Short mmCIF file of C-alpha atoms and ligand atoms in Angstrom, two decimals:
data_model
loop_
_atom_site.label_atom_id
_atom_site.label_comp_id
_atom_site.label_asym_id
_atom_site.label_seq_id
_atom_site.Cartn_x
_atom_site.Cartn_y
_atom_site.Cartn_z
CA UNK A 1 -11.37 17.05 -11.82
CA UNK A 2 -8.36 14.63 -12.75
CA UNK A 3 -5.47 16.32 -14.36
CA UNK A 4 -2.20 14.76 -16.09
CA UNK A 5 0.95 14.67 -14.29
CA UNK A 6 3.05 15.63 -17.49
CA UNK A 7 1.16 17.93 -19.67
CA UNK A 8 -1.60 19.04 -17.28
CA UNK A 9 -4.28 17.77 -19.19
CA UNK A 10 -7.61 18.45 -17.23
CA UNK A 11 -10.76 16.04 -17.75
CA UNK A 12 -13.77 16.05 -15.80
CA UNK A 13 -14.89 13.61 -12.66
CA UNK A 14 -17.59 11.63 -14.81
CA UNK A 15 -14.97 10.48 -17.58
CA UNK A 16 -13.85 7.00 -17.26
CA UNK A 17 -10.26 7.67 -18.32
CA UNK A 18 -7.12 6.04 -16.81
CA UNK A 19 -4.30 7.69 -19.08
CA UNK A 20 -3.87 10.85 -20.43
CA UNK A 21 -5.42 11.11 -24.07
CA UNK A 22 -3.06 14.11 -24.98
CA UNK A 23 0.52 12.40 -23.88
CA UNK A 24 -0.58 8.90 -22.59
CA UNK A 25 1.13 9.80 -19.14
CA UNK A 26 -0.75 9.11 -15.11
CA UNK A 27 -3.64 11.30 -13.96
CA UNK A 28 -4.53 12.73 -10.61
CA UNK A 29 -7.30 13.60 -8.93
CA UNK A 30 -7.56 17.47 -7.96
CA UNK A 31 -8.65 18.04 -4.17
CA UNK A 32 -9.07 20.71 -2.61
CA UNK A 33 -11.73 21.07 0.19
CA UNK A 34 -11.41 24.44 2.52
CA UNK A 35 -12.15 22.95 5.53
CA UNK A 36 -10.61 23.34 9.22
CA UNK A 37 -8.98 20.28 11.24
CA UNK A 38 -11.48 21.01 13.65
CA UNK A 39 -14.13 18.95 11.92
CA UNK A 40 -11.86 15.58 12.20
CA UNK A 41 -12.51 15.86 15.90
CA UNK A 42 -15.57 13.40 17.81
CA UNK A 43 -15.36 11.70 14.15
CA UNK A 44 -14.95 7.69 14.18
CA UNK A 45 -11.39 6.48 13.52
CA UNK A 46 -12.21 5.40 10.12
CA UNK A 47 -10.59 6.51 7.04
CA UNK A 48 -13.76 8.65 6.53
CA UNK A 49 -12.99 10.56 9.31
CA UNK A 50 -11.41 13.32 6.30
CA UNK A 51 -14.39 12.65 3.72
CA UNK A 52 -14.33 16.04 2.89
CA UNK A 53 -10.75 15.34 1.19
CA UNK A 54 -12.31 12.09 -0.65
CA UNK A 55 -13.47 12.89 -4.25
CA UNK A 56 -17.18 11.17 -4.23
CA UNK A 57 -20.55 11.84 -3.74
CA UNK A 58 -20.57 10.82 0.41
CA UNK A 59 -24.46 9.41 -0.08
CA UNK A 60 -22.76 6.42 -1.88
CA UNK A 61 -20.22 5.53 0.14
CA UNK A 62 -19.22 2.03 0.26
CA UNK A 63 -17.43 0.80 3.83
CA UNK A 64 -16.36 -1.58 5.76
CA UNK A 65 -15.07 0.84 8.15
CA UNK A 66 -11.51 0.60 7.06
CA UNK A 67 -8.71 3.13 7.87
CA UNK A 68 -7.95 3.91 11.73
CA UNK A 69 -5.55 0.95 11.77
CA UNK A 70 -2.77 0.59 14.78
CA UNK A 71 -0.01 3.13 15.11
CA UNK A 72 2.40 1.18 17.04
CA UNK A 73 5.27 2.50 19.21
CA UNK A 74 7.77 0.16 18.74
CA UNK A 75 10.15 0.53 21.53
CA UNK A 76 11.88 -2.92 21.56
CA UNK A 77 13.05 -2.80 17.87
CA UNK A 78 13.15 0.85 17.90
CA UNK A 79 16.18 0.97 20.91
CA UNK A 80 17.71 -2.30 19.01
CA UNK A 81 17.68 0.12 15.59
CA UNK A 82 18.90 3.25 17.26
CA UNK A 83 15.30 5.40 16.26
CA UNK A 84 12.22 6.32 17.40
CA UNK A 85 10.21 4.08 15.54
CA UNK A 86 6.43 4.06 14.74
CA UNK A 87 4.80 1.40 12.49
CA UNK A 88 1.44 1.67 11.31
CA UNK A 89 -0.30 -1.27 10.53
CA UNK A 90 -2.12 -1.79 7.63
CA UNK A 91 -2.78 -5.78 8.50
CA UNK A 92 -5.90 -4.64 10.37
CA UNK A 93 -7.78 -3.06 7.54
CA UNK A 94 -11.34 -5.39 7.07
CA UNK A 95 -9.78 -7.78 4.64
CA UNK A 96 -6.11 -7.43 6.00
CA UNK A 97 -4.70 -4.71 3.92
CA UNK A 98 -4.20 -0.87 2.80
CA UNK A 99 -5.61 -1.92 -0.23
CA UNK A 100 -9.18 -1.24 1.56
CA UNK A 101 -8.54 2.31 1.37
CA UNK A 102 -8.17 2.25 -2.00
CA UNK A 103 -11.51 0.21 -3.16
CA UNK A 104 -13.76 2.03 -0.63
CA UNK A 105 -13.55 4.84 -2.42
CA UNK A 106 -13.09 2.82 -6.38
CA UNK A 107 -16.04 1.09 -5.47
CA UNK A 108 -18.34 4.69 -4.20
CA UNK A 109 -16.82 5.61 -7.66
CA UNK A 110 -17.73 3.07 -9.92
CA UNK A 111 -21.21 3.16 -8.32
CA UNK A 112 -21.15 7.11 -8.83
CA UNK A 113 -20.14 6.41 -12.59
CA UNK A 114 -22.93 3.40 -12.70
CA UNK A 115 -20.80 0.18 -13.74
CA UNK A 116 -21.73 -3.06 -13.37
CA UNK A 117 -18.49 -4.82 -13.66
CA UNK A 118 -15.05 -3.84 -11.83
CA UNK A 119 -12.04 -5.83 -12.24
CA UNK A 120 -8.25 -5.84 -11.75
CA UNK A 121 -4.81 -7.65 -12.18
CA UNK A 122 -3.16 -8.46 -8.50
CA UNK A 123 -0.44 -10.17 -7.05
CA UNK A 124 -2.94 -10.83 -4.41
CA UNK A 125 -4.13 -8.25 -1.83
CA UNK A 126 -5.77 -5.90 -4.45
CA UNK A 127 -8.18 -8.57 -5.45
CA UNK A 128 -8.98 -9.49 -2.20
CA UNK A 129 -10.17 -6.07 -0.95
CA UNK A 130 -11.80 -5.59 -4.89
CA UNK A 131 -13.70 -8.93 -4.35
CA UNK A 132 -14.92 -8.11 -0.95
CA UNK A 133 -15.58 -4.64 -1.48
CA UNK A 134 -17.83 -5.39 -5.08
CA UNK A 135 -19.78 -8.12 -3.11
CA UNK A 136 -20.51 -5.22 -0.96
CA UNK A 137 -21.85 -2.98 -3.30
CA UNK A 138 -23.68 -5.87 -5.62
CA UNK A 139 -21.21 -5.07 -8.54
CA UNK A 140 -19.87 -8.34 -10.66
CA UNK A 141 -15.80 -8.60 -10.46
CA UNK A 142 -13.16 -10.29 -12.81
CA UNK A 143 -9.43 -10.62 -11.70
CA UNK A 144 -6.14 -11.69 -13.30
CA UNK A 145 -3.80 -13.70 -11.17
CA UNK A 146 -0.51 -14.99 -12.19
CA UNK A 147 -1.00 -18.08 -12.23
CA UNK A 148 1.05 -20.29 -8.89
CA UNK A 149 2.60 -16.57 -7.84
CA UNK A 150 -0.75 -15.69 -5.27
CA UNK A 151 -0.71 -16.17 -1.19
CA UNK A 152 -2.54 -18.95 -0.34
CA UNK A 153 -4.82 -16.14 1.95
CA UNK A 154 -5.25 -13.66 -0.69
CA UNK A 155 -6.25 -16.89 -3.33
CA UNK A 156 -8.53 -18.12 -0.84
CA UNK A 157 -10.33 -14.73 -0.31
CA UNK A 158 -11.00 -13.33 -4.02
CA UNK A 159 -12.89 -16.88 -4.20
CA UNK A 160 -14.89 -16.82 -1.16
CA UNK A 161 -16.48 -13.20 -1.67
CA UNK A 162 -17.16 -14.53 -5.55
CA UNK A 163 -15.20 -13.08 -7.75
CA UNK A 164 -14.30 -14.43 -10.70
CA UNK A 165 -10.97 -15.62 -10.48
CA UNK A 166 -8.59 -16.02 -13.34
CA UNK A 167 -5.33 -17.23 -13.34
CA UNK A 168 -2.97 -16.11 -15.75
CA UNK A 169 -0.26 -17.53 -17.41
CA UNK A 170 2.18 -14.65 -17.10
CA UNK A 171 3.46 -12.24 -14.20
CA UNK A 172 1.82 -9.64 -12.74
CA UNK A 173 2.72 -7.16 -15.64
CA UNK A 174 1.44 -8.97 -18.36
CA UNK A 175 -2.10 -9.56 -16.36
CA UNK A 176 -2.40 -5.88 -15.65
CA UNK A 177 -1.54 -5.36 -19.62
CA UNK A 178 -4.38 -7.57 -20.95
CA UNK A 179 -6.97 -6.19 -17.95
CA UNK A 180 -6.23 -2.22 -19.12
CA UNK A 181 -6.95 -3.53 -22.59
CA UNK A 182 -10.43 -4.89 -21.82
CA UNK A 183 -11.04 -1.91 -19.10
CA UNK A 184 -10.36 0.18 -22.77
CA UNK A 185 -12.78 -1.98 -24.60
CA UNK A 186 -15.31 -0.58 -22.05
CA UNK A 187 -15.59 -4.21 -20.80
CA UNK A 188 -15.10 -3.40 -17.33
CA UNK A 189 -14.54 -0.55 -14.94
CA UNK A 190 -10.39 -0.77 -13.94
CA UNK A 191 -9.45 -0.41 -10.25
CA UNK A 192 -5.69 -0.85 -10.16
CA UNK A 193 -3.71 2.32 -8.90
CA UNK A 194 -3.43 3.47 -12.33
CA UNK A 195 -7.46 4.73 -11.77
CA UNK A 196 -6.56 7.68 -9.73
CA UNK A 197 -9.40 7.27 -7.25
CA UNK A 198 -7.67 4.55 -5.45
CA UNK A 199 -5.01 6.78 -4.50
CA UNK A 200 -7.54 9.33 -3.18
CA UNK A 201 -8.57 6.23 -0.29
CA UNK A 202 -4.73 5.60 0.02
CA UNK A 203 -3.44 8.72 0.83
CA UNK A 204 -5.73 8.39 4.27
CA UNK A 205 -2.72 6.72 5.56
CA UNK A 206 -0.46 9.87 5.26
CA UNK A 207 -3.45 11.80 7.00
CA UNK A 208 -3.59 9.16 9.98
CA UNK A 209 0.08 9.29 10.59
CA UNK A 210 0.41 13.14 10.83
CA UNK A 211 -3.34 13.05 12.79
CA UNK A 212 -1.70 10.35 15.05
CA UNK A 213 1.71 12.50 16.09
CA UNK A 214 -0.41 15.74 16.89
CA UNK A 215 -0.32 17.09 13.66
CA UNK A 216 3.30 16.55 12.84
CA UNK A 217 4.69 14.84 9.91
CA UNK A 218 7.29 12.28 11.31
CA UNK A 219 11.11 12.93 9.66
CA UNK A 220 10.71 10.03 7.53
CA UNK A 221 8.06 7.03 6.21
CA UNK A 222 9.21 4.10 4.50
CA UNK A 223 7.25 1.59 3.18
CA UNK A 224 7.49 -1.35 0.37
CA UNK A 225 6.74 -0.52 -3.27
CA UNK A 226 5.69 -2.55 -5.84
CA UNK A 227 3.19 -1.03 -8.45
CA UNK A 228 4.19 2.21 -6.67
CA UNK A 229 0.33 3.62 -5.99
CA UNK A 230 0.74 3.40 -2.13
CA UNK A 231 4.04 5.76 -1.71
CA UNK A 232 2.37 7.99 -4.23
CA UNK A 233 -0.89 8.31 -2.38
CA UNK A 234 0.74 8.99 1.10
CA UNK A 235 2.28 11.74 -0.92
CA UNK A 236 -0.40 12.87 -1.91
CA UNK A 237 -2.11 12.98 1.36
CA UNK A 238 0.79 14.67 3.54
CA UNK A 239 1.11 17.27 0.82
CA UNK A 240 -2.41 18.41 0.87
CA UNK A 241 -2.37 18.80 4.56
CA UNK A 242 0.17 20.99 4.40
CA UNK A 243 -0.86 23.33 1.50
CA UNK A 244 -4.27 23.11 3.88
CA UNK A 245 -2.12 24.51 6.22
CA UNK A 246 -2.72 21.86 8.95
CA UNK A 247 0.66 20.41 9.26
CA UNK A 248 4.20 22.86 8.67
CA UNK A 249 6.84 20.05 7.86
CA UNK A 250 7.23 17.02 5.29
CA UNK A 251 8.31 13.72 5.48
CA UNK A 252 11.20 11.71 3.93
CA UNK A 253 9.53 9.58 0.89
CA UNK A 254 11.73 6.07 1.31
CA UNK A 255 10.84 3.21 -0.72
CA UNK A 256 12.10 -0.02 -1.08
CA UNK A 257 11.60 -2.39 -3.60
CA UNK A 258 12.97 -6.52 -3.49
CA UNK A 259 16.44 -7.19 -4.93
CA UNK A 260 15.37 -8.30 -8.32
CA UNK A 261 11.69 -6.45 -8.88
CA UNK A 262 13.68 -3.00 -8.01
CA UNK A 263 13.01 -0.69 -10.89
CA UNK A 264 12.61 2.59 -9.26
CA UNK A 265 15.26 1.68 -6.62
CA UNK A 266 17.38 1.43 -9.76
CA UNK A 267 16.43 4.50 -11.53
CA UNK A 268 16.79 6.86 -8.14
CA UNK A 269 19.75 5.72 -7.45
CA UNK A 270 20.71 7.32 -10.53
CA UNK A 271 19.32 9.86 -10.40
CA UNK A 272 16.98 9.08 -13.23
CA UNK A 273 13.32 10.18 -14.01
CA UNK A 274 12.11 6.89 -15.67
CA UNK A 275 12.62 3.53 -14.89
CA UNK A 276 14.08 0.66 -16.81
CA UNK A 277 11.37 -2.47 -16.93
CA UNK A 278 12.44 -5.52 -15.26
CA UNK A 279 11.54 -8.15 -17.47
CA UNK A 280 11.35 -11.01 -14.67
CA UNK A 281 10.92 -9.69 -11.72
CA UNK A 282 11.16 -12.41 -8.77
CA UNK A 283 10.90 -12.35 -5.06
CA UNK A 284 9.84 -14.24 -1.73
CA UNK A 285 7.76 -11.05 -1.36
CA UNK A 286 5.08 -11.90 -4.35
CA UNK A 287 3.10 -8.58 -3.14
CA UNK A 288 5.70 -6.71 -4.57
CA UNK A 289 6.80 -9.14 -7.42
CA UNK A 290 6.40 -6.44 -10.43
CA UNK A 291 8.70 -5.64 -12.83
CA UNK A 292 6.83 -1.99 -14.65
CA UNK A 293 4.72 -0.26 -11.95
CA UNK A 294 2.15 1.91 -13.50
CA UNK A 295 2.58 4.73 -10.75
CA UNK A 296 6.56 4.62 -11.45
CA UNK A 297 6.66 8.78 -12.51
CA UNK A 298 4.37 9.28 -9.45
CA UNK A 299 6.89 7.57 -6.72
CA UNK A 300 9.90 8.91 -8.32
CA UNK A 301 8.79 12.50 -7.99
CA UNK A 302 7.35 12.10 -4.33
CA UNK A 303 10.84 10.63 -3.65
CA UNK A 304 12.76 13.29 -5.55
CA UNK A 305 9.95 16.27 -4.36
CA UNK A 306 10.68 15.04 -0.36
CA UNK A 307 14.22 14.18 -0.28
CA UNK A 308 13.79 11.06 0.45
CA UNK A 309 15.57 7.80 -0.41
CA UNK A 310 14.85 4.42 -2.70
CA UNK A 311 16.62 1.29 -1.79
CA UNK A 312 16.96 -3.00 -2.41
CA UNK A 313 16.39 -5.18 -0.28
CA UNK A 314 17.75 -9.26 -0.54
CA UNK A 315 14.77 -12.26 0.06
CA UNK A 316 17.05 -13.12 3.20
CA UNK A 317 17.24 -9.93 4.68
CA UNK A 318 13.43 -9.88 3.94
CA UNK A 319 12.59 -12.71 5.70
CA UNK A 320 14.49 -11.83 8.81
CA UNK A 321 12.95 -8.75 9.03
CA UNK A 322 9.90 -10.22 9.06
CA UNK A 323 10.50 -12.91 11.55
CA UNK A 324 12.28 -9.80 13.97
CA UNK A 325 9.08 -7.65 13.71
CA UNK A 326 7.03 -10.61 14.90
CA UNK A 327 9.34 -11.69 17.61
CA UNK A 328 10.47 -8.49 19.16
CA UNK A 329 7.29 -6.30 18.53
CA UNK A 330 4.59 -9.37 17.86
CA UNK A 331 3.36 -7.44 14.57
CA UNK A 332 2.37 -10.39 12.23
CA UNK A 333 3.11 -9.00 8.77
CA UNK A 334 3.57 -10.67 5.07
CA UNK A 335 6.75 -10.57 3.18
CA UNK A 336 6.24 -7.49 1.29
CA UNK A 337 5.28 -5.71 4.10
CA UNK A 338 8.85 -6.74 5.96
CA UNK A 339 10.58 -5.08 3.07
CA UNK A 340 9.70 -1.53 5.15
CA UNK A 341 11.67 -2.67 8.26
CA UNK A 342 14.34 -4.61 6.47
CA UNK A 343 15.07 -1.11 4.46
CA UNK A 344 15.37 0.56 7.31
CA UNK A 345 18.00 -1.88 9.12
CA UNK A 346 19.89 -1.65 5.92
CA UNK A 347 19.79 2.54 5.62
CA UNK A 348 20.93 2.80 8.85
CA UNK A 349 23.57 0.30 8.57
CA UNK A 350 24.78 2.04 5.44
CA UNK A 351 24.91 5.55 7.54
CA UNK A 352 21.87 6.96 4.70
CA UNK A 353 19.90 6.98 7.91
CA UNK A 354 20.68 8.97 10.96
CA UNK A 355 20.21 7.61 14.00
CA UNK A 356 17.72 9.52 16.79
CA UNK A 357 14.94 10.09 13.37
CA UNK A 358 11.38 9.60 14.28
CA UNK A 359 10.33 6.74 11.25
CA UNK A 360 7.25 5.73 10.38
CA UNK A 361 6.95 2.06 8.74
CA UNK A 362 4.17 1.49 6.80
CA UNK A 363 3.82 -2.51 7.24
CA UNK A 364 1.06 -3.29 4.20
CA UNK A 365 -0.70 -6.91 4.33
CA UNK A 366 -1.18 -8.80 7.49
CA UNK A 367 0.88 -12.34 8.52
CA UNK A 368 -1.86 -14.63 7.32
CA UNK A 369 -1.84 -13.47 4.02
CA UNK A 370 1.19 -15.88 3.21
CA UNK A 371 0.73 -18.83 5.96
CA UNK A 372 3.29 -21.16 3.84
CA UNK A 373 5.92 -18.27 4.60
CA UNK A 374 5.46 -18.06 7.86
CA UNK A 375 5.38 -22.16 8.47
CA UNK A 376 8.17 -22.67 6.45
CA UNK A 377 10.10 -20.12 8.80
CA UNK A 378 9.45 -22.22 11.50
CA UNK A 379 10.48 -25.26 12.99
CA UNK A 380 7.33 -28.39 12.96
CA UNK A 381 5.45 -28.39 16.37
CA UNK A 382 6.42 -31.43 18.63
CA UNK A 383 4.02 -34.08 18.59
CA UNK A 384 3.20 -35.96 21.66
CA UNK A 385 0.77 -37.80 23.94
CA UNK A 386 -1.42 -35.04 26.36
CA UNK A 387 0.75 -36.78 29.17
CA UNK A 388 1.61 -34.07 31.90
CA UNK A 389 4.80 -35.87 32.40
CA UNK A 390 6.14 -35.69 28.66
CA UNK A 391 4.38 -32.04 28.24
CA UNK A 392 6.56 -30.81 31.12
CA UNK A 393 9.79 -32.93 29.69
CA UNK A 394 9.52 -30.62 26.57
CA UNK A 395 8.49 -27.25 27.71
CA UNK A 396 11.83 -27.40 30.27
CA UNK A 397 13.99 -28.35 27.48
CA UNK A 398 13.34 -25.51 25.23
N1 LIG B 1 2.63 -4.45 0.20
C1 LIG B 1 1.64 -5.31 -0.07
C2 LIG B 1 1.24 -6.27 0.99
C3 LIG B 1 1.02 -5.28 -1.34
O1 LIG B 1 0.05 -6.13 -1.61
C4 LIG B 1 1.48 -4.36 -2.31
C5 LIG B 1 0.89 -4.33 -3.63
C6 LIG B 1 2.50 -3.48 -1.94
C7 LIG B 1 3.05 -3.54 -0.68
C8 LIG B 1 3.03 -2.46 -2.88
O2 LIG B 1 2.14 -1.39 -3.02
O3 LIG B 1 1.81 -1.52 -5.46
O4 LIG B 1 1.09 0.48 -4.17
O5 LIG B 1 3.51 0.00 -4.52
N2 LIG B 1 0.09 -5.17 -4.08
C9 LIG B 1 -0.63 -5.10 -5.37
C10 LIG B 1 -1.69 -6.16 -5.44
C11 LIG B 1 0.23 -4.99 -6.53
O6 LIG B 1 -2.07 -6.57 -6.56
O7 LIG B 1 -2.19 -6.58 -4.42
P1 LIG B 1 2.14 -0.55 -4.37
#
């Protein structure tokens, strides 16, 4: 069943409905399996380890084993930072980010509901994983791109696995507008977050990262929001393990967004329900370039429900961030995903965050997404002759 988060509005599994028809407000799936922990055991370390908490018929599920991704101690930045730190890296999901989770189980769905055509608006990674993850299942898949704002790696994938790729002149916001009109128009089956199922794959990561500490929610998880789906579905995850009974204590909910793209940021700070639109959003971090997120009402309550915290974060202090992770812990990650880490530098500088927490970081897309990023961080390789003499010259000097 999938139920409105305003008005309560129920509608049944077999409807394709993104919004509520009563209020026009975000559904949610309702899940609740009785089930012990005890079955997770011997289970493969995929996402579908917890299938019985994953909404769709489990003859038609559609995998490339995704889910069971590293859950790195990170000692190095972790002393440097004053916390015990834990990053969990979404990178290694099968096309190199979280947004797997999501379309293995959109994809089960829209084969459950019998579509032949999925689509989606993306700033990059969600078309990726849509385009692999429909060439999987044999569906046909359209997606809206802003046009010049897309990772060279993320471009270069939604091609290869043959989707049809569209690039839109307009940001992200506008795309996802004109895509929810033809997903209305029956035209095509919708899997953006706003189609509650790809939460239902998403919140997997909130299950990992309490499986991973022994059944024990860490004090806090930050992690960079954009359309505001993933904080939502972690959420939703960590708070149906513990009504389940399997876990006794909740995490912190901390999100950050990118300087100017940071609508929730804005309305938490104060103290506000709804967000104010950003009209033109812009970052380094074009993952998380989005100026309305669908899931806004979603991430401000899981913020507001756990106590946790929103906050902004510069280009710069992205980009550092990034460039420390890699060089201290040798986690490859894009820009958006850097956002995580470079929150968490700034709460604790600010005194929001006490030192001696155990943090999780939720780092989101992998390095290679955005090669021009990482190039231009660097400094041109040396170019010389394979002359031992001049090879050993340059390797002392540096
Ligand atoms: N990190 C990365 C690498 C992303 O690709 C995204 C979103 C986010 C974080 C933010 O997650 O939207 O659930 O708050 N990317 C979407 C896309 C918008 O189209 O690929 P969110």
């Amino acid at each position: 069943m999938m139920k409105c988060i305003s008005c309560g509005a129920e509608y049944s599994d077999d409807e394709i409905i993104y919004t509520c028809r009563q209020c026009d407000s975000i559904l949610e799936v309702i899940c609740q399996p009785k089930v012990s922990k005890d079955v997770f055991q011997c289970r493969k370390a995929t996402m579908w380890k917890y299938k019985e908490f994953m909404p769709v018929d489990p003859s038609k599920i559609v995998s490339l084993d995704e889910g069971g991704t590293p859950f790195c101690k990170c000692d190095n930045l972790g002393k440097e930072l004053g916390v015990e730190l834990y990053v969990k890296v979404e990178g290694s999901n099968p096309t190199g980010s979280f947004k797997d989770r999501g379309m293995s189980v959109g994809i089960t769905k829209a084969l459950e509901l019998g579509v032949d055509t999925v689509g989606c608006a993306s700033t990059g990674n969600t078309s990726a994983s849509l385009a692999a993850y429909a060439a999987r299942a044999g569906l046909k898949c359209a997606v809206l791109l802003p046009a010049g704002k897309v990772a060279l790696g993320k471009l270069a994938q939604a091609m290869f696995h043959g989707a049809q790729v569209i690039s839109v002149r307009g940001n992200f916001d506008q795309a996802l507008e004109a895509i929810t009109a033809l997903a209305l128009e029956g035209q095509l089956y919708l899997l953006n977050s706003i189609n509650p199922y790809r939460l239902e794959g998403q919140k997997s990561i909130g299950f990992e990262i309490v499986d991973e500490l022994g059944w024990k929610s860490p004090d806090r998880i930050i992690l960079p929001v954009g359309n505001a789906g993933n904080i939502s579905a972690i959420w939703k995850g960590i708070t149906e393990f513990h009504e389940t009974g399997f876990i006794d204590d909740l995490p912190r909910m901390t999100g950050i967004q990118a300087e100017k793209a940071a609508p929730i940021a804005r309305a938490v700070q104060n103290g506000q329900d709804d967000i104010i639109p950003v009209k033109n959003p812009e970052t380094v971090a074009t993952a998380i370039r989005i100026g309305a997120p669908v899931s806004a009402k979603k991430a401000i309550r899981a913020i507001y429900e756990s106590d946790g915290l929103a906050e902004t974060v510069s280009d710069q202090e992205i980009l550092s961030a990034q460039k420390l992770l890699a060089r201290t812990e040798g986690i490859g990650v894009e820009p958006a995903s850097a956002a995580s880490i470079a929150g968490l530098k700034k709460l604790i500088n600010s005194g929001k965050i006490d030192k001696n927490e155990q943090i999780v970081c939720v780092v989101t897309g992998h390095v290679l997404k955005d090669p021009q990023v990482a190039i231009d961080a660097c400094k041109d390789p040396v170019e010389v002759d394979a002359d031992i003499n001049a090879l050993s010259k340059i390797i002392k000097s540096s």
